[in-house]
RNA sequence: GUACCCGUAGCUCAAUUGGAUAGAGUGUUGGCCUCCGACGCCAAAGGUUGCGAGUUCGAGCCUCGCCGGGUACGCCA
């Protein structure tokens, strides 16, 4: 099964390159940068010319002459310094689209070597309200998780709570200081817990005694003190409830709700391995693992602090051990912002020295921070952090203004309108995030995040809803889909755009880059809109064209829905609009 | 101080191994609802890719130097 036009051409090119004794690494095409000249272009002749010091146009002409013999090209030319331009026959593109429509995976292939991938994203902390800073990791992680599963990998996602460090001791210490005991702790909800944590932070900032107290309580908690342990469990559970509610709103899901605390036992084992194999050494009372320094200085990993407590990097190392031994991970991917780059370099290097994860691919996907208009991490207008719940509520409020009120439209009561509002608001928030390449930060536009127009989630949802509407009407009129024929240029462009889907998904998979899918999804919706405006479907000239266009529309709808799914965005059947204006 | 990342249209962002005429959205200006959903479509204007050298047939991308912004740098996580 080979539903990708590019693969079809590449296979042919490969044969030709071999026949001409050319390096077949360059025997591939890409979607043309010049749609006026070609559908696909091969730059291989230029690359080869560089290596062999020959004339690129001569090499290009040689390849083009062989290519003339193949059956699927409409035209082949060598242009400019040596670009090989290919234009495909209409019926080849049409048949490809037909085959995609008949395929249950819509033409998308799978990886050749399915393996087990553990994804670590989210990473919220106990006793801290989730804010916009938590958005990216969750939203990106969820999308990558769906992409990885779709291409055939076995995925385990882990939220990995920050539930085990000094902050836990700080908050328990703060409660004892204010209440005199931990008796009331079991009545506290998330709001109160968060408040205690804020105060603990302020206190510890300039009070050495408070810090020391918190450290001691942390140590006792980790040693298994039952009183602290019970209090901690309550704090953790309350936080988890709030965190789960937030993720549920965002449709961000996890297979595992592990936390740093779950690695505690294994931390001890790792320390033993390090000591027994002389990988660690004692320095200023702390047990450390030194790392190789190249041109850049790299501080050692402190696995046991001088006071005997485990260092935070040890937790990550131990967790890798667990994921490899218990979960049989073959690949582990982390999603955090760029501030943790050095941390993971250290962790990965230490893991290698310890021999904990042989042949396991460890990857840190870095993303930029969500910034405000000033280019600094996003703050509300009064300077505070905006929590996730407020953000979602604001987006929903804005969306609901453009939707009808409950029961204004038949069949749309309170529950239905609420669901639609939710779907659109979340699409707006998620797409605004996912359309950006993850490596760079982006500016969060407070005024734009629930916009419908332009490059937005709702624009794509709208495209889907329009197609749904046409297909419903067509079905009611007894019109059916049939083989695809390409006449208008808009039909041809659409069919070509659809053919890119496999490549797009695979690139998003290898690069762990959902924005590639977001970009494509938007382009496809746009290409469809152009087609929609230029080519009437139900009122086309003849029956053959009607059924062809309906099939093209249905395939587009299915691919748009699949792409939205991979982004973690829902596609409502209809989009409603408020009556006013 | 050292290391890493970033600087592209007024604004927010793209640009798959170095390739042709650097693309979208938004904003601005103009056009398109008697026809399948105008949250749409079409068109125009908008650029010395921070600056200066170098490598190359060819540089937004590679190298070096400046300028400007960000982040991280042993016992917080």
PDB file of N, CA, C and O in Angstrom, chain A residues 74-116:
ATOM      1  N   UNK A  74       2.893  14.422 -16.169  1.00  0.00           N
ATOM      2  CA  UNK A  74       2.328  15.222 -17.246  1.00  0.00           C
ATOM      3  C   UNK A  74       3.469  15.966 -17.950  1.00  0.00           C
ATOM      4  O   UNK A  74       3.540  16.013 -19.165  1.00  0.00           O
ATOM      5  N   UNK A  75       4.364  16.516 -17.139  1.00  0.00           N
ATOM      6  CA  UNK A  75       5.513  17.224 -17.714  1.00  0.00           C
ATOM      7  C   UNK A  75       6.696  17.207 -16.767  1.00  0.00           C
ATOM      8  O   UNK A  75       6.524  17.152 -15.542  1.00  0.00           O
ATOM      9  N   UNK A  76       7.896  17.216 -17.369  1.00  0.00           N
ATOM     10  CA  UNK A  76       9.124  17.248 -16.583  1.00  0.00           C
ATOM     11  C   UNK A  76      10.041  18.280 -17.207  1.00  0.00           C
ATOM     12  O   UNK A  76      10.200  18.320 -18.428  1.00  0.00           O
ATOM     13  N   UNK A  77      10.639  19.118 -16.379  1.00  0.00           N
ATOM     14  CA  UNK A  77      11.564  20.100 -16.938  1.00  0.00           C
ATOM     15  C   UNK A  77      12.700  20.371 -15.970  1.00  0.00           C
ATOM     16  O   UNK A  77      12.579  20.143 -14.772  1.00  0.00           O
ATOM     17  N   UNK A  78      13.798  20.823 -16.523  1.00  0.00           N
ATOM     18  CA  UNK A  78      14.920  21.247 -15.685  1.00  0.00           C
ATOM     19  C   UNK A  78      15.001  22.760 -15.782  1.00  0.00           C
ATOM     20  O   UNK A  78      15.098  23.319 -16.869  1.00  0.00           O
ATOM     21  N   UNK A  79      14.886  23.411 -14.634  1.00  0.00           N
ATOM     22  CA  UNK A  79      14.823  24.874 -14.635  1.00  0.00           C
ATOM     23  C   UNK A  79      15.871  25.471 -13.717  1.00  0.00           C
ATOM     24  O   UNK A  79      16.389  24.801 -12.826  1.00  0.00           O
ATOM     25  N   UNK A  80      16.122  26.747 -13.953  1.00  0.00           N
ATOM     26  CA  UNK A  80      17.062  27.466 -13.099  1.00  0.00           C
ATOM     27  C   UNK A  80      18.414  26.782 -13.091  1.00  0.00           C
ATOM     28  O   UNK A  80      18.860  26.270 -14.118  1.00  0.00           O
ATOM     29  N   UNK A  81      19.083  26.741 -11.966  1.00  0.00           N
ATOM     30  CA  UNK A  81      20.411  26.146 -11.891  1.00  0.00           C
ATOM     31  C   UNK A  81      20.398  24.623 -12.015  1.00  0.00           C
ATOM     32  O   UNK A  81      21.460  24.026 -12.158  1.00  0.00           O
ATOM     33  N   UNK A  82      19.216  23.996 -11.912  1.00  0.00           N
ATOM     34  CA  UNK A  82      19.171  22.542 -12.028  1.00  0.00           C
ATOM     35  C   UNK A  82      18.036  21.893 -11.259  1.00  0.00           C
ATOM     36  O   UNK A  82      18.099  20.716 -10.911  1.00  0.00           O
ATOM     37  N   UNK A  83      16.999  22.653 -10.997  1.00  0.00           N
ATOM     38  CA  UNK A  83      15.820  22.080 -10.353  1.00  0.00           C
ATOM     39  C   UNK A  83      15.099  21.196 -11.346  1.00  0.00           C
ATOM     40  O   UNK A  83      14.927  21.583 -12.505  1.00  0.00           O
ATOM     41  N   UNK A  84      14.685  20.016 -10.883  1.00  0.00           N
ATOM     42  CA  UNK A  84      13.869  19.159 -11.739  1.00  0.00           C
ATOM     43  C   UNK A  84      12.427  19.327 -11.320  1.00  0.00           C
ATOM     44  O   UNK A  84      12.058  19.032 -10.184  1.00  0.00           O
ATOM     45  N   UNK A  85      11.620  19.847 -12.225  1.00  0.00           N
ATOM     46  CA  UNK A  85      10.219  20.113 -11.926  1.00  0.00           C
ATOM     47  C   UNK A  85       9.318  19.053 -12.518  1.00  0.00           C
ATOM     48  O   UNK A  85       9.430  18.713 -13.698  1.00  0.00           O
ATOM     49  N   UNK A  86       8.422  18.536 -11.694  1.00  0.00           N
ATOM     50  CA  UNK A  86       7.500  17.491 -12.144  1.00  0.00           C
ATOM     51  C   UNK A  86       6.061  17.929 -11.970  1.00  0.00           C
ATOM     52  O   UNK A  86       5.689  18.441 -10.910  1.00  0.00           O
ATOM     53  N   UNK A  87       5.298  17.702 -13.000  1.00  0.00           N
ATOM     54  CA  UNK A  87       3.858  17.928 -12.905  1.00  0.00           C
ATOM     55  C   UNK A  87       3.172  16.592 -13.166  1.00  0.00           C
ATOM     56  O   UNK A  87       3.467  15.906 -14.145  1.00  0.00           O
ATOM     57  N   UNK A  88       2.265  16.208 -12.273  1.00  0.00           N
ATOM     58  CA  UNK A  88       1.618  14.906 -12.391  1.00  0.00           C
ATOM     59  C   UNK A  88       0.382  14.979 -13.261  1.00  0.00           C
ATOM     60  O   UNK A  88      -0.241  16.036 -13.397  1.00  0.00           O
ATOM     61  N   UNK A  89       0.016  13.824 -13.827  1.00  0.00           N
ATOM     62  CA  UNK A  89      -1.234  13.746 -14.588  1.00  0.00           C
ATOM     63  C   UNK A  89      -2.417  13.858 -13.630  1.00  0.00           C
ATOM     64  O   UNK A  89      -2.382  13.314 -12.531  1.00  0.00           O
ATOM     65  N   UNK A  90      -3.463  14.518 -14.091  1.00  0.00           N
ATOM     66  CA  UNK A  90      -4.641  14.715 -13.240  1.00  0.00           C
ATOM     67  C   UNK A  90      -5.210  13.402 -12.736  1.00  0.00           C
ATOM     68  O   UNK A  90      -5.601  13.289 -11.572  1.00  0.00           O
ATOM     69  N   UNK A  91      -5.270  12.412 -13.631  1.00  0.00           N
ATOM     70  CA  UNK A  91      -5.934  11.174 -13.208  1.00  0.00           C
ATOM     71  C   UNK A  91      -5.110  10.417 -12.169  1.00  0.00           C
ATOM     72  O   UNK A  91      -5.646   9.680 -11.358  1.00  0.00           O
ATOM     73  N   UNK A  92      -3.785  10.635 -12.165  1.00  0.00           N
ATOM     74  CA  UNK A  92      -2.951  10.007 -11.136  1.00  0.00           C
ATOM     75  C   UNK A  92      -3.284  10.602  -9.766  1.00  0.00           C
ATOM     76  O   UNK A  92      -3.442   9.880  -8.782  1.00  0.00           O
ATOM     77  N   UNK A  93      -3.432  11.909  -9.738  1.00  0.00           N
ATOM     78  CA  UNK A  93      -3.790  12.577  -8.481  1.00  0.00           C
ATOM     79  C   UNK A  93      -5.193  12.168  -8.041  1.00  0.00           C
ATOM     80  O   UNK A  93      -5.441  11.901  -6.866  1.00  0.00           O
ATOM     81  N   UNK A  94      -6.096  12.099  -9.011  1.00  0.00           N
ATOM     82  CA  UNK A  94      -7.486  11.740  -8.701  1.00  0.00           C
ATOM     83  C   UNK A  94      -7.572  10.322  -8.143  1.00  0.00           C
ATOM     84  O   UNK A  94      -8.246  10.083  -7.133  1.00  0.00           O
ATOM     85  N   UNK A  95      -6.861   9.391  -8.773  1.00  0.00           N
ATOM     86  CA  UNK A  95      -6.897   8.005  -8.294  1.00  0.00           C
ATOM     87  C   UNK A  95      -6.305   7.892  -6.896  1.00  0.00           C
ATOM     88  O   UNK A  95      -6.765   7.119  -6.067  1.00  0.00           O
ATOM     89  N   UNK A  96      -5.267   8.679  -6.673  1.00  0.00           N
ATOM     90  CA  UNK A  96      -4.650   8.681  -5.345  1.00  0.00           C
ATOM     91  C   UNK A  96      -5.655   9.146  -4.287  1.00  0.00           C
ATOM     92  O   UNK A  96      -5.762   8.555  -3.212  1.00  0.00           O
ATOM     93  N   UNK A  97      -6.393  10.199  -4.621  1.00  0.00           N
ATOM     94  CA  UNK A  97      -7.391  10.711  -3.675  1.00  0.00           C
ATOM     95  C   UNK A  97      -8.497   9.670  -3.445  1.00  0.00           C
ATOM     96  O   UNK A  97      -8.951   9.481  -2.316  1.00  0.00           O
ATOM     97  N   UNK A  98      -8.894   8.993  -4.507  1.00  0.00           N
ATOM     98  CA  UNK A  98      -9.888   7.919  -4.370  1.00  0.00           C
ATOM     99  C   UNK A  98      -9.395   6.843  -3.415  1.00  0.00           C
ATOM    100  O   UNK A  98     -10.127   6.373  -2.544  1.00  0.00           O
ATOM    101  N   UNK A  99      -8.135   6.460  -3.597  1.00  0.00           N
ATOM    102  CA  UNK A  99      -7.561   5.411  -2.748  1.00  0.00           C
ATOM    103  C   UNK A  99      -7.489   5.865  -1.296  1.00  0.00           C
ATOM    104  O   UNK A  99      -7.743   5.087  -0.376  1.00  0.00           O
ATOM    105  N   UNK A 100      -7.159   7.145  -1.105  1.00  0.00           N
ATOM    106  CA  UNK A 100      -7.115   7.671   0.266  1.00  0.00           C
ATOM    107  C   UNK A 100      -8.483   7.592   0.916  1.00  0.00           C
ATOM    108  O   UNK A 100      -8.614   7.221   2.084  1.00  0.00           O
ATOM    109  N   UNK A 101      -9.505   7.952   0.139  1.00  0.00           N
ATOM    110  CA  UNK A 101     -10.865   7.954   0.680  1.00  0.00           C
ATOM    111  C   UNK A 101     -11.308   6.546   1.067  1.00  0.00           C
ATOM    112  O   UNK A 101     -12.096   6.364   1.996  1.00  0.00           O
ATOM    113  N   UNK A 102     -10.792   5.544   0.350  1.00  0.00           N
ATOM    114  CA  UNK A 102     -11.179   4.163   0.640  1.00  0.00           C
ATOM    115  C   UNK A 102     -10.366   3.558   1.775  1.00  0.00           C
ATOM    116  O   UNK A 102     -10.694   2.494   2.288  1.00  0.00           O
ATOM    117  N   UNK A 103      -9.272   4.229   2.139  1.00  0.00           N
ATOM    118  CA  UNK A 103      -8.380   3.692   3.163  1.00  0.00           C
ATOM    119  C   UNK A 103      -8.858   4.120   4.549  1.00  0.00           C
ATOM    120  O   UNK A 103      -9.162   5.283   4.760  1.00  0.00           O
ATOM    121  N   UNK A 104      -8.876   3.199   5.477  1.00  0.00           N
ATOM    122  CA  UNK A 104      -9.375   3.574   6.806  1.00  0.00           C
ATOM    123  C   UNK A 104      -8.419   4.511   7.548  1.00  0.00           C
ATOM    124  O   UNK A 104      -8.834   5.233   8.444  1.00  0.00           O
ATOM    125  N   UNK A 105      -7.154   4.523   7.154  1.00  0.00           N
ATOM    126  CA  UNK A 105      -6.210   5.479   7.751  1.00  0.00           C
ATOM    127  C   UNK A 105      -6.027   6.709   6.861  1.00  0.00           C
ATOM    128  O   UNK A 105      -5.100   7.503   7.070  1.00  0.00           O
ATOM    129  N   UNK A 106      -6.883   6.868   5.892  1.00  0.00           N
ATOM    130  CA  UNK A 106      -6.886   8.044   5.019  1.00  0.00           C
ATOM    131  C   UNK A 106      -5.524   8.298   4.369  1.00  0.00           C
ATOM    132  O   UNK A 106      -5.140   9.437   4.146  1.00  0.00           O
ATOM    133  N   UNK A 107      -4.822   7.206   4.101  1.00  0.00           N
ATOM    134  CA  UNK A 107      -3.552   7.339   3.389  1.00  0.00           C
ATOM    135  C   UNK A 107      -2.343   7.505   4.293  1.00  0.00           C
ATOM    136  O   UNK A 107      -1.221   7.624   3.815  1.00  0.00           O
ATOM    137  N   UNK A 108      -2.555   7.509   5.593  1.00  0.00           N
ATOM    138  CA  UNK A 108      -1.438   7.691   6.517  1.00  0.00           C
ATOM    139  C   UNK A 108      -0.811   6.349   6.861  1.00  0.00           C
ATOM    140  O   UNK A 108      -1.501   5.407   7.216  1.00  0.00           O
ATOM    141  N   UNK A 109       0.497   6.284   6.774  1.00  0.00           N
ATOM    142  CA  UNK A 109       1.214   5.064   7.107  1.00  0.00           C
ATOM    143  C   UNK A 109       1.572   5.018   8.579  1.00  0.00           C
ATOM    144  O   UNK A 109       1.155   5.866   9.369  1.00  0.00           O
ATOM    145  N   UNK A 110       2.340   3.986   8.932  1.00  0.00           N
ATOM    146  CA  UNK A 110       2.749   3.828  10.315  1.00  0.00           C
ATOM    147  C   UNK A 110       4.261   3.656  10.374  1.00  0.00           C
ATOM    148  O   UNK A 110       4.913   3.462   9.358  1.00  0.00           O
ATOM    149  N   UNK A 111       4.838   3.703  11.568  1.00  0.00           N
ATOM    150  CA  UNK A 111       6.281   3.529  11.698  1.00  0.00           C
ATOM    151  C   UNK A 111       6.658   2.074  11.425  1.00  0.00           C
ATOM    152  O   UNK A 111       5.857   1.168  11.639  1.00  0.00           O
ATOM    153  N   UNK A 112       7.886   1.872  10.960  1.00  0.00           N
ATOM    154  CA  UNK A 112       8.327   0.513  10.646  1.00  0.00           C
ATOM    155  C   UNK A 112       8.749  -0.256  11.893  1.00  0.00           C
ATOM    156  O   UNK A 112       8.697  -1.478  11.932  1.00  0.00           O
ATOM    157  N   UNK A 113       9.180   0.490  12.901  1.00  0.00           N
ATOM    158  CA  UNK A 113       9.689  -0.173  14.111  1.00  0.00           C
ATOM    159  C   UNK A 113       8.932   0.290  15.347  1.00  0.00           C
ATOM    160  O   UNK A 113       9.457   1.030  16.167  1.00  0.00           O
ATOM    161  N   UNK A 114       7.683  -0.152  15.501  1.00  0.00           N
ATOM    162  CA  UNK A 114       6.910   0.305  16.654  1.00  0.00           C
ATOM    163  C   UNK A 114       7.639  -0.013  17.957  1.00  0.00           C
ATOM    164  O   UNK A 114       8.200  -1.099  18.096  1.00  0.00           O
ATOM    165  N   UNK A 115       7.643   0.921  18.857  1.00  0.00           N
ATOM    166  CA  UNK A 115       8.306   0.677  20.133  1.00  0.00           C
ATOM    167  C   UNK A 115       7.580   1.394  21.254  1.00  0.00           C
ATOM    168  O   UNK A 115       6.623   2.128  21.019  1.00  0.00           O
ATOM    169  N   UNK A 116       8.074   1.172  22.443  1.00  0.00           N
ATOM    170  CA  UNK A 116       7.394   1.722  23.607  1.00  0.00           C
ATOM    171  C   UNK A 116       7.976   3.078  23.984  1.00  0.00           C
ATOM    172  O   UNK A 116       9.169   3.207  24.239  1.00  0.00           O
TER     173      UNK A 116
END
